[in-house]
Amino acid sequence: MTPHAGPDVRAGAVHPWTVRVYWEDTDAGGIVYYANYLKFFERARTEWLRTLGLQQQALRQTSGGMFVVGEAQVRYLQPARLDDLLRIETRITALGRATVTLEQKAHRQDPDGLTLLCEGRVRIGWVQGPSLRPARLPEAVVRALGTAADMEQESR
Amino acid sequence: MTPHAGPDVRAGAVHPWTVRVYWEDTDAGGIVYYANYLKFFERARTEWLRTLGLQQQALRQTSGGMFVVGEAQVRYLQPARLDDLLRIETRITALGRATVTLEQKAHRQDPDGLTLLCEGRVRIGWVQGPSLRPARLPEAVVRALGTAADMEQESR
Amino acid sequence: MTPHAGPDVRAGAVHPWTVRVYWEDTDAGGIVYYANYLKFFERARTEWLRTLGLQQQALRQTSGGMFVVGEAQVRYLQPARLDDLLRIETRITALGRATVTLEQKAHRQDPDGLTLLCEGRVRIGWVQGPSLRPARLPEAVVRALGTAADMEQESR
Amino acid sequence: MTPHAGPDVRAGAVHPWTVRVYWEDTDAGGIVYYANYLKFFERARTEWLRTLGLQQQALRQTSGGMFVVGEAQVRYLQPARLDDLLRIETRITALGRATVTLEQKAHRQDPDGLTLLCEGRVRIGWVQGPSLRPARLPEAVVRALGTAADMEQESR
């Protein structure tokens, strides 16, 4: 299996999360600085994981491991500005033994609808211990993610 | 009048706002990086201003001016950690013709109560136009802040 | 022409730039937060542009336009830690009428050599005026980039 | 002794450090975001400590402790803009058994001289172990700081 979902992978449900654009997010161009979408995406992933019962601080204390990002791809379509309300969508598209791949989108949430601003794909792995050596996802994590994704787990 | 509230200033009501600590907020010490409390404070001020009907992006377009911070004082009492839920309190303590002074506090919001982590005082001024020259607060702003503060406006 | 360099594109020379990892760059995992490599990359691009005689603040004042990132792809291979010295390499791989594509790498700079930590590809476009409408790169920019890249400019 | 230098404290020499303003540092107001001066200050403190032979990552591994900021006061006088070159000055003003107090200034470095943009006072303490319990500064740290400061160490 490739880290990115093939056509036969039934992707998980979309998890929506909302955030406002504050001064800190913008730059002198008057728009959200490009790296900050990765912050929005990470916050949304954290909240998505929490809906699955996974709290990363607790996970780390019990398992000694943590998620790390292995790859991120982002396309910037339209700029966001101060005070915009953004809807960040997170959707699992592939689950392997050692990695999870997510599709994430940032929309501007206007009274009359959504405008897609930015979309990305993020592949996340698991590392163990102080050495941060790559490792298989803990069973509990796989179970939680697999359930959420409502898709067959694939070996990788 | 000094920029900081004297004893006879009836301070405004506390505006509460909640935020979670994400990975981006922490540093290798395992705690929230000290500068990031100023981000939390600014977000909370933005939401507080919105409850008063003041939207900064719109203000800037209509008035050509914006708020800038003139002074910030922060005391760090206890560290916040990943996944902590923080309650940021904002309270106006003085309102002059050209500046607003706020008291802001960050508490950790535990099931059994609040723990004060960090408290600050922020003095904010107004600047006008591309030159960013200091100026009096616009009338609409003073009115909104004055109402919220439920306190007598003082000349400065 | 695709936005990414084809095999016949003679890529530009590598521009090196060095930066230390500070507390702000790290997270509670003890490593550099994934979004912050995009900050390092952007700083390195700024310094690379300056070596070509392009200063972005001045460019904006004279041309009314600015660069914006259209796409970013990042692979994270090894983590960076507090106090690490990073060597950020920037290399132009494609130049179109409206976009520039760069390859960027972050190495840890140890006494005994370099270790590749992170590599990315960033496609940058140009936007004009307050509307931020996509536009062709200004002639002066194309000339500076084309010279630096020592490659034939391709239409796109 | 108070945490802030009294008149009889011979303050240390000024440590200068230079940094450019990049896009990430600015906000939609076209100026450096107020919290980011605390980042500049922290980077400058790190480089200052390194000149004294103190590397924080190594310190933490050998001593199990680290510096934390206890208090920060910042006054913002003039804004910095994209591409500005800033000179950050760091100077020790008090050294106690458990805290160090520093004065830090950010100047814009123009061809014709320096313009003071922002000045701050930062009190730093030491915490030990996973509990982050406040503790006395390690002997090696006190010695390095005391020498640098060229001032008598005061009990506190």
XYZ file of C-alpha atoms in Angstrom, chain A residues 26-130:
105
model
C -1.366 37.299 9.188
C 1.697 38.886 7.631
C 2.537 42.234 6.094
C 0.922 41.089 2.852
C -2.386 41.380 4.692
C -3.031 37.653 4.432
C -2.476 34.518 6.459
C 1.201 33.500 6.358
C 1.621 30.255 4.441
C 3.172 28.237 7.277
C 0.264 29.030 9.552
C -2.148 26.807 7.645
C -0.036 23.933 8.918
C -0.776 25.198 12.426
C -4.502 25.314 11.693
C -4.287 21.807 10.247
C -2.459 20.516 13.307
C -4.987 22.056 15.693
C -7.794 20.482 13.689
C -6.060 17.101 13.782
C -5.713 17.400 17.541
C -9.416 18.091 17.935
C -10.264 15.293 15.518
C -8.117 12.856 17.516
C -9.867 13.968 20.683
C -13.239 13.077 19.189
C -11.766 9.583 18.730
C -10.728 9.457 22.354
C -7.045 10.079 21.653
C -5.343 12.726 23.754
C -1.750 13.194 22.714
C -0.304 14.312 26.039
C -1.893 11.295 27.758
C -0.841 8.983 24.901
C 2.715 10.081 25.317
C 2.699 9.464 29.044
C 1.181 6.010 28.715
C 2.922 4.796 25.561
C 6.158 6.763 25.502
C 5.546 7.604 21.867
C 4.046 10.355 19.767
C 2.900 11.284 16.290
C 5.297 13.055 13.959
C 4.622 14.445 10.528
C 6.440 12.633 7.753
C 5.176 14.582 4.779
C 2.997 17.574 4.083
C 1.680 18.916 0.794
C -0.254 22.136 0.641
C -1.903 24.038 -2.201
C -2.813 27.662 -1.610
C -5.776 28.774 -3.692
C -7.156 31.930 -2.105
C -5.811 34.056 0.728
C -7.432 34.355 4.148
C -7.530 37.686 5.936
C -7.820 39.059 9.457
C -11.139 38.233 11.136
C -12.049 35.569 8.575
C -13.715 32.521 10.031
C -12.136 29.344 8.702
C -13.613 25.889 8.611
C -10.881 23.277 8.712
C -11.898 19.861 7.487
C -9.967 16.716 8.336
C -10.541 13.343 6.736
C -8.503 10.173 6.997
C -7.646 8.726 3.605
C -5.258 5.925 4.461
C -4.247 3.945 7.499
C -1.164 1.763 7.513
C 0.664 -0.038 10.312
C 2.997 2.866 10.838
C 1.358 5.843 9.165
C -1.908 7.692 8.799
C -2.656 9.913 5.843
C -5.092 12.770 6.103
C -6.655 15.185 3.700
C -7.219 18.615 5.168
C -8.947 21.654 3.775
C -9.350 25.228 4.914
C -12.483 27.045 3.772
C -13.514 30.594 4.471
C -16.892 30.427 6.106
C -19.004 33.274 4.744
C -22.693 33.863 5.442
C -23.476 32.665 1.928
C -21.282 29.597 1.889
C -17.794 28.173 1.910
C -14.815 29.161 -0.234
C -11.939 26.728 -0.452
C -8.703 28.549 0.419
C -6.152 25.862 0.950
C -5.946 22.086 0.801
C -3.335 19.696 1.986
C -2.346 16.123 2.494
C -0.433 15.177 5.618
C 1.186 11.837 6.315
C 1.806 11.141 9.962
C 3.961 8.481 11.545
C 4.688 7.311 15.043
C 7.971 7.521 16.920
C 8.927 5.848 20.149
C 10.970 6.895 23.159
C 13.654 9.522 23.572
